[in-house]
mmCIF file of C-alpha atoms in Angstrom:
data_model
loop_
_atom_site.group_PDB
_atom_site.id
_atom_site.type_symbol
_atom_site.label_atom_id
_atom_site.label_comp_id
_atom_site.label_asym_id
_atom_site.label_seq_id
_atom_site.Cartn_x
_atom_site.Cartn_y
_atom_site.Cartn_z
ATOM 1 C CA UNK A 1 -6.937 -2.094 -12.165
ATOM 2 C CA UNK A 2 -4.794 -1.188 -9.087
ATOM 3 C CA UNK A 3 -1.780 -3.380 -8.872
ATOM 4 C CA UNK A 4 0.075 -4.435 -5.413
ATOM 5 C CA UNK A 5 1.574 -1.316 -3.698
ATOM 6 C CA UNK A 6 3.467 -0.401 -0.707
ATOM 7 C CA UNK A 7 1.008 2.099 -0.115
ATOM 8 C CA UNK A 8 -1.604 3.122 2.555
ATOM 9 C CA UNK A 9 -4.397 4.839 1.347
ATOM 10 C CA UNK A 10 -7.206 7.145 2.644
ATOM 11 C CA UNK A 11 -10.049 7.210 0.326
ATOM 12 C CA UNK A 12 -12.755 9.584 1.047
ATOM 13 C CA UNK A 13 -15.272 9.299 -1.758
ATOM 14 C CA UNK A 14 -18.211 11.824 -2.376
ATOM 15 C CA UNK A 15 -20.496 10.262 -4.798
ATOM 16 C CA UNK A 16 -21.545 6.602 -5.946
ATOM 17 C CA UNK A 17 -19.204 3.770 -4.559
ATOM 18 C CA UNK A 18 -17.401 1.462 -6.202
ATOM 19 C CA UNK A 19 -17.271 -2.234 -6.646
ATOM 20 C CA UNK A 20 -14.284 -3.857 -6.193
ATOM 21 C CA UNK A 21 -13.737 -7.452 -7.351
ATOM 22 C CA UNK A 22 -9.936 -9.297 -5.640
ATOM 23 C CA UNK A 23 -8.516 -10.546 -8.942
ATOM 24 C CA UNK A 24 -6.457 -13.481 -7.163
ATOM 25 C CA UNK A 25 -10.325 -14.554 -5.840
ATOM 26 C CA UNK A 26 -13.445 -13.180 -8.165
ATOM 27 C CA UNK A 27 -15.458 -14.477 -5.442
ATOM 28 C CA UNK A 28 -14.187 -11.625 -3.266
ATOM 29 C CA UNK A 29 -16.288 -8.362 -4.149
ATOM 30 C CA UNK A 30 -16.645 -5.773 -1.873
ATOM 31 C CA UNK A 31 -18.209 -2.577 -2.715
ATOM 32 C CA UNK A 32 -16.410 0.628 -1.340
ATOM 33 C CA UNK A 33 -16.911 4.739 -0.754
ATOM 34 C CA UNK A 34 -14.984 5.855 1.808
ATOM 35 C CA UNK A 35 -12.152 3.221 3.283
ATOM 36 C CA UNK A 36 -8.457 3.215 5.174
ATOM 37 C CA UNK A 37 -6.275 0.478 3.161
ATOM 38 C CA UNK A 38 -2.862 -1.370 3.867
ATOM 39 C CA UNK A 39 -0.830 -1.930 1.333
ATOM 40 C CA UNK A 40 -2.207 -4.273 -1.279
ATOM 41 C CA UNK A 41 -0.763 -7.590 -1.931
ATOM 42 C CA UNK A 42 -3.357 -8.491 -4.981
ATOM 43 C CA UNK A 43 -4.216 -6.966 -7.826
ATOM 44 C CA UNK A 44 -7.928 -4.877 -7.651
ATOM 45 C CA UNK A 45 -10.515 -4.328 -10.793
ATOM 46 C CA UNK A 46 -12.780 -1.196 -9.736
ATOM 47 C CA UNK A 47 -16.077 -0.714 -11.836
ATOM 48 C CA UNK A 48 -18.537 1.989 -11.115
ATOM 49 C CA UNK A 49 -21.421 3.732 -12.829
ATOM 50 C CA UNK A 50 -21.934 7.285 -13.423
ATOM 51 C CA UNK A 51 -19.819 9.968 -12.196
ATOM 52 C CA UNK A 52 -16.941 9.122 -9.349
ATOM 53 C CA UNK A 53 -15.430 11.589 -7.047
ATOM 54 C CA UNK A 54 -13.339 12.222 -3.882
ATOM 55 C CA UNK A 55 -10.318 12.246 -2.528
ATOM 56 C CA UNK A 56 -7.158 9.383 -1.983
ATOM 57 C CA UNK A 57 -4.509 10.582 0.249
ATOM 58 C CA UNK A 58 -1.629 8.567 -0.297
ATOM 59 C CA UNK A 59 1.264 8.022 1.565
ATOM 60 C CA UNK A 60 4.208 5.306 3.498
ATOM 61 C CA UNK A 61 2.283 2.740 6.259
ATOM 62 C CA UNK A 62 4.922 4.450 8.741
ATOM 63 C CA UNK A 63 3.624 7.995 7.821
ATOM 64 C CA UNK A 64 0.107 6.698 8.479
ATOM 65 C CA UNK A 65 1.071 5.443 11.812
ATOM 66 C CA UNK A 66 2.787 8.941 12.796
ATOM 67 C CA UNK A 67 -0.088 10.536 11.260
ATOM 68 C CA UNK A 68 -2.826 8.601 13.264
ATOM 69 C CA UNK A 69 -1.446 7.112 16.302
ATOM 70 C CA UNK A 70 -3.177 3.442 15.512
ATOM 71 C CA UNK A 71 -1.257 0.255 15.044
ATOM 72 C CA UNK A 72 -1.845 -0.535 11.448
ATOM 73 C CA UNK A 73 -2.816 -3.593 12.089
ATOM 74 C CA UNK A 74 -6.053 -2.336 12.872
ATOM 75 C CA UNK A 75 -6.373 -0.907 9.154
ATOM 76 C CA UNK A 76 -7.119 -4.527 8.265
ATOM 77 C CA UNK A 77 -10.506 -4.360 9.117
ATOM 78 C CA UNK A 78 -13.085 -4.535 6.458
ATOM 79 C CA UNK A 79 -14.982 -1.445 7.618
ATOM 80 C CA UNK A 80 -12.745 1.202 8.587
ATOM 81 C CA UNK A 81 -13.768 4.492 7.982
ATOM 82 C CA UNK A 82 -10.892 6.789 7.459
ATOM 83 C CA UNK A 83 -13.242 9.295 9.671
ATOM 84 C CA UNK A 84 -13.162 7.153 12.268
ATOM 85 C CA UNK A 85 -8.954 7.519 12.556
ATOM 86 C CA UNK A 86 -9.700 11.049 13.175
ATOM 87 C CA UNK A 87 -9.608 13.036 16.625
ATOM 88 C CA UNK A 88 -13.124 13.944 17.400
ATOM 89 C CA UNK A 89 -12.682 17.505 16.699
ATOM 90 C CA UNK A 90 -11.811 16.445 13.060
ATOM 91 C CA UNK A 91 -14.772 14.168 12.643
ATOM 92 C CA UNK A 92 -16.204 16.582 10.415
ATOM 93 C CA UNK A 93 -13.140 17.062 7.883
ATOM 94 C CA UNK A 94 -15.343 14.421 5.186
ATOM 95 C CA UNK A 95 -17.869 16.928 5.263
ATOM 96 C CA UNK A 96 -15.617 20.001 4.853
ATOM 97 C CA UNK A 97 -13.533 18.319 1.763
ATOM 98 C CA UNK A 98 -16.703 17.780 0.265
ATOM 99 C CA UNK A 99 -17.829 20.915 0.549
ATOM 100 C CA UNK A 100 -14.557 22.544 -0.646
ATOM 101 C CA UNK A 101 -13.348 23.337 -4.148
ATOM 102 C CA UNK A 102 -11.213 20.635 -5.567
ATOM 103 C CA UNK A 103 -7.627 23.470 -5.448
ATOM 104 C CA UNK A 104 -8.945 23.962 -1.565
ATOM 105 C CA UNK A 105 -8.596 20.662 -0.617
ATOM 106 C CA UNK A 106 -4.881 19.821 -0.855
ATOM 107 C CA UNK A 107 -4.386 23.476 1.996
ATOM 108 C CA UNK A 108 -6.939 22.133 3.530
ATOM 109 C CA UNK A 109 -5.939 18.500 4.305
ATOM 110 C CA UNK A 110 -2.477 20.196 4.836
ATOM 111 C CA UNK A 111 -4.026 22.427 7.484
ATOM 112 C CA UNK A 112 -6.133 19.795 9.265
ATOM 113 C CA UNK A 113 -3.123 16.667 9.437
ATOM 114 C CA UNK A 114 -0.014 18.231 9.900
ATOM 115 C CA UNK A 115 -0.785 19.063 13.463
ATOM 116 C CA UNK A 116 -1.188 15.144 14.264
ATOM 117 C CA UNK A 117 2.693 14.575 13.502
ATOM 118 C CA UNK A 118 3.796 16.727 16.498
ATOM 119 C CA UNK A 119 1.780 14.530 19.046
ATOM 120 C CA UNK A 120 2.129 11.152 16.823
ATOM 121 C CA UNK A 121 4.136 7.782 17.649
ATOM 122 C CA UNK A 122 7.568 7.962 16.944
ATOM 123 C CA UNK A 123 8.421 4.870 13.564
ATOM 124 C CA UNK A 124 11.162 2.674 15.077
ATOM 125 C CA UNK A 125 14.595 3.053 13.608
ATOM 126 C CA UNK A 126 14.838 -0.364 13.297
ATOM 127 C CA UNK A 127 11.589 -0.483 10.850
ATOM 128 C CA UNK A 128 12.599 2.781 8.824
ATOM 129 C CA UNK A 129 16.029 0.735 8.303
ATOM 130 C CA UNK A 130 14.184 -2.330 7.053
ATOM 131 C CA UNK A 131 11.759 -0.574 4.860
ATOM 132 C CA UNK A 132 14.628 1.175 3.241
ATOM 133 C CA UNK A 133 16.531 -2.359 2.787
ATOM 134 C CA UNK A 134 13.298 -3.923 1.009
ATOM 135 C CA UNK A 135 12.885 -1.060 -1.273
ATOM 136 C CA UNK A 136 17.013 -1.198 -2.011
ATOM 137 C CA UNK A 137 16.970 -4.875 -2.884
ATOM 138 C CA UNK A 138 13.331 -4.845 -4.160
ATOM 139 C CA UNK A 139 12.304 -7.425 -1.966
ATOM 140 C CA UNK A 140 15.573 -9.742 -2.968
ATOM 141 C CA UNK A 141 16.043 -9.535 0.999
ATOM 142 C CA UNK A 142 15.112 -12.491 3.559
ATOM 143 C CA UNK A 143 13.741 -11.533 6.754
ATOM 144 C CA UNK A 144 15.882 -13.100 8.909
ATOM 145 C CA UNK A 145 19.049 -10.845 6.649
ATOM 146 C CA UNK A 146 16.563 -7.589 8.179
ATOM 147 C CA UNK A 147 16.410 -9.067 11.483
ATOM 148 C CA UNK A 148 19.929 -9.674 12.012
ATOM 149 C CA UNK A 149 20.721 -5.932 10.295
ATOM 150 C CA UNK A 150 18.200 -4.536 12.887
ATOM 151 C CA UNK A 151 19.837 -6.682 15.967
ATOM 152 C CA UNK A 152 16.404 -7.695 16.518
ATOM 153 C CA UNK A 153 14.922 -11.551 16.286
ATOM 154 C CA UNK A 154 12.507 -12.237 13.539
ATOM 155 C CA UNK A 155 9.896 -12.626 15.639
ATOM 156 C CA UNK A 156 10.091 -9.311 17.004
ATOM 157 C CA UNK A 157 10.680 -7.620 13.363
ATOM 158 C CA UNK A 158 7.749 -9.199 12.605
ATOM 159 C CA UNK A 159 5.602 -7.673 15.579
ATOM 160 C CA UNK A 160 6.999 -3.996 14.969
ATOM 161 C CA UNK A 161 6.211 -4.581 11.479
ATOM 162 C CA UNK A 162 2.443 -5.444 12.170
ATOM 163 C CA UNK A 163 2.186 -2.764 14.149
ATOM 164 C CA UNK A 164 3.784 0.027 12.193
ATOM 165 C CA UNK A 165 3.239 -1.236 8.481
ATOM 166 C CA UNK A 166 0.555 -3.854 9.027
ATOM 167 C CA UNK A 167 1.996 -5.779 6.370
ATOM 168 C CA UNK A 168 4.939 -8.622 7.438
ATOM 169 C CA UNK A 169 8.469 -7.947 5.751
ATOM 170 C CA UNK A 170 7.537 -11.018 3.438
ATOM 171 C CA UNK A 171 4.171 -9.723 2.628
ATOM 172 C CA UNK A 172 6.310 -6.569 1.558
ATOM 173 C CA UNK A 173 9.086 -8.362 0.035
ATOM 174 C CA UNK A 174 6.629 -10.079 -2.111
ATOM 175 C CA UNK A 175 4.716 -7.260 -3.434
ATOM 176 C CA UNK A 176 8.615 -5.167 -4.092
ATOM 177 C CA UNK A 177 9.443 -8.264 -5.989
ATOM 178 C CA UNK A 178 6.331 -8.456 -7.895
ATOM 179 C CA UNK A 179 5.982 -4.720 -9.115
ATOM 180 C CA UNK A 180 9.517 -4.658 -10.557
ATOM 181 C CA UNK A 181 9.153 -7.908 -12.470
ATOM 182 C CA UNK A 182 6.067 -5.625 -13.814
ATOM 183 C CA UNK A 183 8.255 -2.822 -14.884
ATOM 184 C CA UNK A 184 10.643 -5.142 -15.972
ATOM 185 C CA UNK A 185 8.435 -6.400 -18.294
ATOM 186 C CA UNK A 186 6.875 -3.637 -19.400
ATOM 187 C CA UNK A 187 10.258 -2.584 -20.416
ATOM 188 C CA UNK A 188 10.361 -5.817 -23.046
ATOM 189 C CA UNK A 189 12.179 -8.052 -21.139
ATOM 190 C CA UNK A 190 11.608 -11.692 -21.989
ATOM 191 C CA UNK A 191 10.131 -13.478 -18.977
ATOM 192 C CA UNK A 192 12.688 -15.454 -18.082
ATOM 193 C CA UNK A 193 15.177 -12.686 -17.959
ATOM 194 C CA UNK A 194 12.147 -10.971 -15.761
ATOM 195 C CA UNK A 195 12.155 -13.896 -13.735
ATOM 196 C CA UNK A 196 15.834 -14.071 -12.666
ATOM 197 C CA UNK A 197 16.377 -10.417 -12.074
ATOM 198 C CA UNK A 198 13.358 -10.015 -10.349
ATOM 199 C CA UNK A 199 14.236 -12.959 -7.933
ATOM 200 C CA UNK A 200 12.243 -15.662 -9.131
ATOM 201 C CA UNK A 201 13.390 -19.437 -9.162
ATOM 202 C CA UNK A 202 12.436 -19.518 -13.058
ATOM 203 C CA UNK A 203 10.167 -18.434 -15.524
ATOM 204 C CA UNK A 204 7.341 -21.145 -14.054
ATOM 205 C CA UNK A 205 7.833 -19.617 -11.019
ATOM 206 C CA UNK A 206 7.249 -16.075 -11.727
ATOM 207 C CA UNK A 207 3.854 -17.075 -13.968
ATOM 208 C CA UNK A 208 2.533 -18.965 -11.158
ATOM 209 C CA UNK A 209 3.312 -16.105 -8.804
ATOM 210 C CA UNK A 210 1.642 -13.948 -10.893
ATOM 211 C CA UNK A 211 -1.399 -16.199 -11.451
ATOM 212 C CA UNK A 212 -1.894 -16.423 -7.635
ATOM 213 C CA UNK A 213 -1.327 -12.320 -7.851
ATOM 214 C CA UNK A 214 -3.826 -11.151 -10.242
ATOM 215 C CA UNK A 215 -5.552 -13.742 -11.709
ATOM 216 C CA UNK A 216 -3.904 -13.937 -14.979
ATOM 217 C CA UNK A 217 -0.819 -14.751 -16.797
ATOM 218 C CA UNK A 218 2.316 -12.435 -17.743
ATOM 219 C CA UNK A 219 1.257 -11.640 -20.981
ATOM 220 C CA UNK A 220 -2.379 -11.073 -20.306
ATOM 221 C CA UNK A 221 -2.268 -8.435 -17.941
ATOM 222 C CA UNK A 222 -2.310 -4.679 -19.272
ATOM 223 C CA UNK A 223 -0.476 -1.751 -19.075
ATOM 224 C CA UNK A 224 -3.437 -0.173 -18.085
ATOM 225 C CA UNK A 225 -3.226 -0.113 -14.555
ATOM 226 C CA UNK A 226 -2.849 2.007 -11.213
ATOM 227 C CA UNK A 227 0.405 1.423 -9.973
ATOM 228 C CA UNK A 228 0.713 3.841 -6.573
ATOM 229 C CA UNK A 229 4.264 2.516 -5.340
ATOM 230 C CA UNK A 230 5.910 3.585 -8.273
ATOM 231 C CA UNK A 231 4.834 8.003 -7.575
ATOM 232 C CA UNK A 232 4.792 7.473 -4.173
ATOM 233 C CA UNK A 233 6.147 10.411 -2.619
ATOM 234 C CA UNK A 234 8.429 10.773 0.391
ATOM 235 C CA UNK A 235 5.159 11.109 2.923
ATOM 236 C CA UNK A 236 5.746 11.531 6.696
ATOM 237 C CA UNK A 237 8.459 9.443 7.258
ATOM 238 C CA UNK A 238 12.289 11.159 6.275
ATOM 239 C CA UNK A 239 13.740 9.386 3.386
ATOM 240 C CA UNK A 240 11.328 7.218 2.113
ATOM 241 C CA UNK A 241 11.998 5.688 -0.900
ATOM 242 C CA UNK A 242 10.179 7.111 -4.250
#
């Protein structure tokens, strides 16, 4: 299971997909090889067959936008091949981490996307700031509150956001919130002490959040699970929070 994360994703996969199913909405199933992702705001069950391989390149929505040039709101579409957010003289790089030993790859991606960064776009200072101030208050910050730090209206924070995290500050807020009730919990916590330092109203609250998250309760969900933000490195963008 792959738990909400602050984290965009480049997965390019070299055998069998695999099928996803939204745990908020079982009706949702998608089945995936290769994909660009946004940072996810519900919980994910993955199943596959038979042998799985490839390679996930994770790192900040800001870094991606350096890295690639393309507002990120464009990573929202279903079908985005992380190819396809490639100059065309890279179009083959798929091909050529396929081909490559698994201890090539890593000086090989290395070689390939570090040269984007030089001619990237430049992440706002305003953003960078606001990022940093949702990951400082895990999410325990209003929008307006970033607004107002960034002398910028909401509206606007909002627009930079789409365009260089593809995610809103709330959408963000909401996910920071959720993942350290998780670890909060995971630490033994009762609930309602979970609930109130992780900035829920109450204890009802935070279940029914969680419901709506990943489909089940507090106590049902496992410690079995992919949880990205929390070994995210500091990617692309200069003081990212780990």
């Amino acid at each position: 299971m792959l738990t909400p994360n602050t984290v965009a994703t480049l997965n390019f996969a070299f055998e069998k997909p695999v099928l996803t199913r939204d745990m908020a909405d079982p009706n949702v199933v998608r089945t995936v090889s290769s994909q660009a992702n946004l940072p996810a705001t519900t919980a994910l069950l993955a199943q596959h067959n038979g042998d799985v391989s490839g390679v996930a390149i994770r790192m900040t929505p800001m870094g991606a936008y350096r890295l690639f040039g393309v507002p990120m709101s464009h990573w929202e579409s279903s079908d985005l091949e992380p190819g396809h957010l490639l100059p065309r003289l890279m179009r083959l790089l798929p091909e050529q981490l396929r081909a490559a030993s698994p201890h090539e790859r890593p000086g090989l991606l290395d070689r390939a996307l570090a040269p984007l960064l030089d001619s990237g776009p430049a992440v706002s200072p305003e953003v960078t700031w606001a990022w940093h101030e949702l990951h400082r208050t895990r999410g325990r910050i209003r929008a307006a509150q970033l607004a107002a730090g960034a002398l910028w209206s909401v509206r606007h924070l909002e627009r930079q956001f789409r365009q260089q995290v593809g995610r809103s500050p709330a959408a963000i807020a909401r996910i920071l919130r959720f993942t350290h009730a998780i670890r909060l919990r995971d630490a033994g916590l009762p609930l309602a002490r979970v609930a109130q330092l992780a900035g829920y109203h109450d204890q009802a609250h935070f279940t029914r959040v969680f419901r709506s998250t990943t489909g089940l309760t507090p106590t049902q969900l496992s410690v079995d699970r992919l949880d990205w933000s929390s070994s995210l490195l500091p990617l692309l963008t200069s003081g990212a929070p780990a």
